[in-house]
Coordinates of C-alpha atoms and ligand atoms in Angstrom, one line a residue:
M1 CA 94.3 107.7 116.4
Q2 CA 94.4 104.8 118.9
T3 CA 96.5 101.9 117.5
R4 CA 95.9 98.4 118.7
V5 CA 99.0 96.1 118.8
E6 CA 98.7 92.3 118.6
S7 CA 101.0 89.3 118.0
V8 CA 100.3 86.8 115.2
E9 CA 103.6 85.0 115.6
N10 CA 101.9 81.7 116.5
L11 CA 98.7 81.2 114.6
D12 CA 97.8 78.2 116.6
T13 CA 96.9 80.4 119.6
K14 CA 93.4 81.6 120.2
A15 CA 94.7 85.2 120.7
S16 CA 96.4 85.3 117.3
K17 CA 93.4 83.9 115.5
Q18 CA 91.2 86.5 117.2
A19 CA 93.7 89.3 116.3
L20 CA 93.6 88.3 112.6
A21 CA 89.8 88.1 112.6
D22 CA 89.6 91.6 114.1
A23 CA 92.3 92.9 111.7
A24 CA 90.2 91.5 108.7
K25 CA 87.2 93.3 110.1
I26 CA 89.1 96.6 110.2
I27 CA 90.2 96.2 106.6
R28 CA 86.6 95.5 105.5
R29 CA 85.4 98.6 107.3
G30 CA 87.9 100.7 105.4
G31 CA 90.6 100.9 108.2
L32 CA 94.4 100.5 108.1
V33 CA 96.3 97.5 109.4
V34 CA 100.1 97.1 109.4
F35 CA 101.0 93.4 108.8
P36 CA 104.1 91.3 108.5
T37 CA 105.2 89.8 105.2
E38 CA 108.3 87.8 104.2
T39 CA 109.8 90.8 102.5
V40 CA 109.0 93.9 104.7
Y41 CA 106.0 95.0 106.8
G42 CA 103.1 96.3 104.8
L43 CA 100.6 99.1 105.5
G44 CA 97.3 97.5 104.3
A45 CA 93.8 98.7 103.3
D46 CA 90.9 97.4 101.2
A47 CA 92.2 97.7 97.6
T48 CA 88.7 98.0 96.2
N49 CA 87.8 101.0 98.4
P50 CA 89.1 104.3 97.1
D51 CA 88.8 106.1 100.4
A52 CA 90.7 103.4 102.3
A53 CA 93.4 103.5 99.7
S54 CA 93.7 107.3 100.0
S55 CA 94.2 107.0 103.7
I56 CA 97.3 104.8 103.1
Y57 CA 99.0 107.8 101.3
Q58 CA 98.1 110.0 104.2
A59 CA 99.4 107.7 106.9
K60 CA 102.7 107.3 105.0
G61 CA 103.1 110.8 103.8
R62 CA 103.4 109.3 100.3
P63 CA 102.9 111.3 97.0
S64 CA 99.7 110.1 95.4
D65 CA 101.3 109.5 92.0
N66 CA 103.1 106.5 93.4
P67 CA 100.9 103.4 92.9
L68 CA 100.3 100.6 95.4
I69 CA 100.8 96.9 95.1
I70 CA 97.6 94.8 95.7
H71 CA 98.1 91.6 97.8
V72 CA 96.0 88.5 97.1
A73 CA 95.5 85.3 99.1
N74 CA 96.0 83.0 96.1
P75 CA 97.8 83.6 92.8
E76 CA 94.7 82.7 90.8
D77 CA 92.8 85.6 92.4
A78 CA 94.9 88.0 90.4
A79 CA 92.6 87.4 87.4
K80 CA 89.7 89.2 89.2
Y81 CA 91.8 92.4 89.4
A82 CA 94.2 92.2 86.4
V83 CA 94.2 90.8 82.9
T84 CA 96.4 87.8 83.4
S85 CA 98.2 85.7 80.7
S86 CA 99.9 82.3 80.3
L87 CA 103.2 84.0 81.3
Y88 CA 101.5 85.1 84.5
A89 CA 100.4 81.5 85.1
R90 CA 104.0 80.3 84.7
L91 CA 105.4 83.0 87.0
A92 CA 102.7 82.2 89.6
E93 CA 103.4 78.4 89.4
K94 CA 107.1 78.9 90.0
F95 CA 107.4 81.9 92.3
M96 CA 104.0 82.4 94.1
P97 CA 103.2 82.7 96.9
G98 CA 106.5 84.5 97.4
P99 CA 108.5 87.7 97.0
L100 CA 107.4 88.5 93.4
T101 CA 105.1 91.3 92.2
V102 CA 103.7 91.2 88.7
V103 CA 102.5 94.3 86.8
M104 CA 99.6 93.6 84.4
P105 CA 96.7 95.5 82.7
V106 CA 94.2 96.6 85.5
R107 CA 90.5 95.7 85.6
S108 CA 88.0 98.5 86.5
I109 CA 87.2 97.1 90.0
I110 CA 90.5 98.5 91.2
P111 CA 90.2 102.3 91.9
K112 CA 92.5 104.9 90.4
T113 CA 93.7 105.9 93.9
V114 CA 95.5 102.4 94.0
T115 CA 97.0 102.5 90.5
A116 CA 97.7 106.3 90.5
S117 CA 95.6 106.2 87.3
L118 CA 98.1 103.9 85.4
P119 CA 96.5 101.4 83.0
T120 CA 98.3 98.6 85.0
V121 CA 98.2 97.1 88.5
A122 CA 100.9 95.4 90.5
V123 CA 99.8 92.1 92.1
R124 CA 101.6 90.0 94.8
C125 CA 100.7 86.9 96.8
P126 CA 102.8 86.9 99.9
L127 CA 104.3 83.8 101.5
H128 CA 104.0 84.8 105.1
V129 CA 101.1 82.7 106.6
A130 CA 99.7 85.6 108.7
A131 CA 99.6 87.9 105.7
R132 CA 97.8 85.3 103.5
E133 CA 95.4 84.5 106.3
L134 CA 94.6 88.2 106.8
I135 CA 93.8 88.6 103.1
R136 CA 91.7 85.5 103.0
L137 CA 89.7 86.5 106.1
A138 CA 89.2 90.1 104.7
G139 CA 87.8 88.7 101.5
V140 CA 89.2 91.6 99.5
P141 CA 92.6 92.3 98.0
I142 CA 94.8 94.3 100.3
A143 CA 96.6 97.3 98.9
A144 CA 99.9 97.7 100.8
P145 CA 103.1 99.7 100.4
S146 CA 105.9 99.2 102.9
A147 CA 104.9 100.4 106.3
N148 CA 107.5 103.1 106.7
L149 CA 107.1 106.8 106.7
S150 CA 107.8 107.9 103.1
G151 CA 111.6 108.3 102.6
S152 CA 112.8 106.2 105.5
P153 CA 114.0 102.5 105.2
S154 CA 111.3 99.8 104.9
P155 CA 110.4 98.2 108.2
T156 CA 111.7 94.6 108.6
T157 CA 110.8 94.2 112.3
F158 CA 107.7 94.8 114.3
Q159 CA 109.6 97.5 116.3
H160 CA 110.4 99.4 113.1
A161 CA 106.7 99.3 112.1
V162 CA 105.7 100.6 115.6
R163 CA 108.2 103.3 115.4
D164 CA 106.9 104.7 112.1
M165 CA 103.1 103.8 112.3
M166 CA 102.0 104.1 115.9
G167 CA 99.1 106.5 116.1
R168 CA 98.6 106.5 112.3
V169 CA 96.8 103.2 111.8
D170 CA 94.1 101.1 113.5
M171 CA 96.2 98.1 114.2
I172 CA 99.8 96.7 114.0
L173 CA 100.3 93.0 113.8
D174 CA 103.6 91.5 115.1
G175 CA 104.8 88.6 113.0
G176 CA 108.5 88.7 113.9
A177 CA 111.4 89.8 111.7
S178 CA 111.0 89.6 107.9
E179 CA 112.8 86.6 106.4
I180 CA 114.0 88.4 103.2
G181 CA 114.3 92.0 104.4
L182 CA 114.1 93.7 101.0
E183 CA 110.9 94.5 99.1
S184 CA 109.6 92.1 96.4
T185 CA 111.0 91.7 92.9
I186 CA 108.7 93.6 90.5
V187 CA 108.3 92.5 86.9
K188 CA 106.1 93.9 84.2
I189 CA 104.6 91.5 81.6
E190 CA 105.1 93.2 78.3
D191 CA 102.8 92.9 75.3
D192 CA 105.4 90.8 73.4
G193 CA 105.6 88.2 76.1
S194 CA 108.8 89.4 77.6
L195 CA 109.5 90.6 81.2
L196 CA 110.7 94.0 82.3
L197 CA 112.4 94.0 85.7
L198 CA 111.3 97.2 87.5
R199 CA 112.7 96.4 90.9
P200 CA 115.1 93.6 91.9
G201 CA 114.5 91.6 95.0
G202 CA 114.6 88.1 96.5
I203 CA 113.6 86.4 93.2
T204 CA 116.7 87.1 91.0
V205 CA 117.1 87.6 87.3
D206 CA 118.6 84.1 87.1
D207 CA 115.5 82.7 88.9
L208 CA 113.3 84.5 86.3
A209 CA 115.5 83.3 83.4
T210 CA 114.6 79.7 84.2
L211 CA 111.2 80.4 82.5
G212 CA 113.0 80.9 79.2
C213 CA 111.3 84.2 78.3
P214 CA 113.3 87.4 77.4
I215 CA 114.0 89.6 80.4
R216 CA 115.1 93.3 80.2
V217 CA 116.3 95.2 83.2
A218 CA 114.9 98.7 83.5
D219 CA 117.7 101.3 83.4
A220 CA 116.6 102.8 86.7
V221 CA 117.4 99.6 88.5
M222 CA 121.2 100.2 88.1
G223 CA 121.3 103.9 88.4
A224 CA 119.8 107.3 88.1
L225 CA 117.3 108.2 85.4
K226 CA 118.7 110.0 82.4
P227 CA 117.1 113.4 81.8
G228 CA 113.8 113.0 80.0
E229 CA 113.7 109.3 80.5
Q230 CA 110.2 107.9 81.3
V231 CA 109.6 106.6 84.8
L232 CA 108.2 103.1 84.5
S233 CA 107.8 102.3 88.2
P234 CA 106.9 105.7 89.7
G235 CA 108.4 104.7 93.1
M236 CA 111.9 104.6 91.5
K237 CA 112.1 108.4 91.0
Y238 CA 111.8 109.2 94.7
K239 CA 114.8 109.3 97.1
H240 CA 114.3 106.1 98.9
Y241 CA 115.4 103.8 101.7
A242 CA 117.6 106.6 103.0
P243 CA 119.1 106.8 106.5
K244 CA 119.3 110.4 107.9
T245 CA 123.1 110.0 108.2
P246 CA 124.8 110.5 104.8
L247 CA 125.8 107.1 103.4
Y248 CA 128.8 106.6 101.2
L249 CA 129.6 103.4 99.3
L250 CA 133.2 102.3 99.1
D251 CA 134.3 100.6 95.9
G252 CA 137.7 99.1 96.7
T253 CA 139.6 96.4 98.7
R254 CA 139.5 96.1 102.5
D255 CA 142.9 97.7 102.7
A256 CA 142.0 100.5 100.4
C257 CA 138.9 101.2 102.5
T258 CA 141.0 101.1 105.7
A259 CA 143.5 103.6 104.3
F260 CA 140.7 105.9 103.1
L261 CA 139.0 105.9 106.5
L262 CA 142.3 106.4 108.4
G263 CA 143.0 109.4 106.2
R264 CA 139.5 110.7 106.9
S265 CA 139.7 110.3 110.6
S266 CA 143.2 112.0 110.9
G267 CA 142.1 114.9 108.7
E268 CA 141.2 118.3 110.0
K269 CA 137.4 117.7 110.3
K270 CA 137.5 114.4 112.2
P271 CA 133.9 113.4 111.4
R272 CA 132.3 110.8 113.6
M273 CA 132.0 107.7 111.4
A274 CA 130.5 104.2 111.2
I275 CA 130.9 101.4 108.7
L276 CA 128.9 98.4 107.7
S277 CA 131.5 95.7 107.5
Y278 CA 131.3 92.1 106.2
T279 CA 131.4 89.9 109.3
E280 CA 134.9 88.6 108.3
D281 CA 136.3 92.1 108.4
V282 CA 134.8 93.3 111.7
S283 CA 137.7 92.6 114.0
H284 CA 140.1 94.0 111.3
F285 CA 138.3 97.3 111.2
E286 CA 137.8 97.4 115.0
S287 CA 141.6 97.2 115.6
A288 CA 142.7 99.3 112.6
L289 CA 140.1 102.0 113.1
P290 CA 139.4 102.2 116.8
A291 CA 137.6 105.6 116.5
I292 CA 135.1 104.2 114.0
K293 CA 131.9 102.3 114.9
V294 CA 131.7 99.0 113.1
L295 CA 128.3 97.3 112.4
S296 CA 128.3 93.7 111.1
F297 CA 126.6 93.5 107.7
G298 CA 126.6 89.7 107.2
S299 CA 129.1 87.3 105.7
R300 CA 130.9 88.5 102.5
Q301 CA 129.5 85.7 100.4
D302 CA 126.1 85.5 102.0
E303 CA 124.1 88.2 100.2
R304 CA 120.8 86.9 101.6
S305 CA 121.9 87.7 105.2
Q306 CA 123.1 91.1 104.0
A307 CA 119.7 91.7 102.4
R308 CA 118.0 90.6 105.7
N309 CA 120.1 93.0 107.7
L310 CA 120.4 96.1 105.5
F311 CA 117.3 98.2 106.5
A312 CA 117.7 97.4 110.2
L313 CA 121.3 98.5 110.1
L314 CA 120.4 101.8 108.3
R315 CA 118.0 102.5 111.1
E316 CA 120.5 101.5 113.7
A317 CA 123.2 103.7 112.2
D318 CA 120.9 106.7 112.6
E319 CA 120.8 106.1 116.4
L320 CA 124.6 106.2 116.7
S321 CA 124.8 110.0 116.1
V322 CA 127.6 109.7 113.6
D323 CA 128.3 112.3 110.8
E324 CA 129.1 109.7 108.1
L325 CA 128.2 106.1 107.4
Y326 CA 130.2 103.9 105.0
A327 CA 129.4 100.6 103.4
P328 CA 130.9 98.3 100.8
L329 CA 129.6 98.7 97.2
P330 CA 127.8 95.3 96.5
T331 CA 128.4 93.3 93.4
A332 CA 125.3 93.7 91.2
N333 CA 124.7 89.9 90.7
G334 CA 122.0 87.6 92.0
V335 CA 120.5 89.0 95.3
G336 CA 123.4 91.5 95.1
L337 CA 121.5 93.3 92.4
A338 CA 118.7 94.1 94.9
L339 CA 121.3 95.2 97.5
Y340 CA 123.0 97.4 94.9
N341 CA 119.7 98.9 93.8
R342 CA 118.7 99.8 97.4
M343 CA 122.1 100.9 98.5
I344 CA 122.8 103.3 95.7
R345 CA 119.5 105.0 96.5
A346 CA 120.2 105.1 100.2
A347 CA 123.5 106.6 99.4
A348 CA 122.0 109.1 96.9
H349 CA 124.6 107.7 94.4
Q350 CA 127.6 108.8 96.5
I351 CA 130.1 106.1 95.5
I352 CA 133.8 106.6 96.4
K353 CA 136.1 104.8 93.9
L354 CA 139.3 103.7 95.7
N355 CA 142.4 102.4 94.0
G356 CA 143.4 98.9 94.8
Ligands
LIG1 O1 107.6 93.5 99.2 C1 106.8 94.4 98.8 O2 106.6 94.5 97.6 C2 106.2 95.2 99.9 C3 105.3 94.4 100.8 C4 104.5 95.2 101.8 O3 104.5 93.6 100.0 N1 105.5 96.3 99.3 C5 106.2 97.4 98.7 O4 105.3 98.4 98.3 O5 107.4 97.4 98.6 P1 105.9 99.9 98.0 O6 104.6 100.7 97.7 O7 106.8 100.3 99.0 O8 106.6 99.7 96.6 C6 105.8 99.4 95.5 C7 106.5 99.8 94.2 C8 106.6 101.3 94.0 O9 107.9 101.6 93.6 C9 105.6 101.6 92.9 O10 105.9 102.7 92.1 C10 105.6 100.3 92.1 O11 105.7 99.3 93.1 N2 104.3 100.0 91.4 C11 103.1 99.8 91.9 N3 102.2 99.7 91.0 C12 102.8 99.8 89.8 C13 102.5 99.7 88.4 N4 101.2 99.5 88.1 N5 103.4 99.8 87.5 C14 104.7 100.0 87.8 N6 105.1 100.1 89.1 C15 104.2 100.0 90.1
LIG2 MG1 108.3 101.3 100.0

């Protein structure tokens, strides 16, 4: 398939406006458009067209039992596709447009290919201006998963989107690097008026708690599913966000990490190694471990920067031809919960507990 590539970084230009108008036409005709959002790049199609939605699964190589998020231009448009409630209105007022997705009972206008036959649909109104303008011009909700090939990290730059989707879609729009860098927070509105956190993201549990309603965190957010446990957000059961290089999370102080890696590099096997290091520790690791490649993850206290960098670094690490990649185990608070959730999956739960 021929893929057209256009920039929508500056919407004041005639070329960007034309590109968005053409992209909207492609969506209306049942085609596929990769577009930027503030979380990650999305792979979009008309959410009311079952054939268009099926072609998303094909382009990504995604199992068809993993439902899609539908994107709307305005929070109030959700009521056309889902049964909304007063709690939805409060969430929308506070956090939308933005990196929040809300799961609610679905209306019949949304085909089963989008919801994977669940009785619910996930709705999000992105903040990115080009994304919202695209949805508005298309005049239909846009179903969009992250625009990566199934199993690889979500694309947070135009270059990542091109790498995974060139030749698989009709058009790719360049909107620069994603501001947040991790996928949206997903909450389900429960019948009793509480929230169930299915996927942590840029909107944190503390942010949600300001609404005053009870919030439960789904077990799968923090770890593996227990045998027999029901999968509430089907995407959580798949190995996800994974680099090709095996990733190990180090749970210990900087000195304990240094000692562990020194031991590893002086052992018999001598694997080629790389580490994601907090910016403050980069020069320490470079001088203490000259054989190891050091990638700067962001400042220790600045979890938002780490979130913005993570997926790009996982892709970068795969280009280094190393045998093992290491990263610090994040603290599961605030935005750290989203980092923890993505990183334990990327590491396939390989956490190395170090003393000290
Ligand atoms: O930030 C985002 O949410 C990005 C951008 C493009 O908007 N999209 C995204 O989509 O991350 P995707 O398909 O990669 O992840 C959507 C997740 C999946 O884990 C899926 O199982 C879950 O949302 N999901 C979708 N519909 C659901 C539903 N009705 N109930 C529970 N989980 C649902
Ligand atoms: Mg995804």
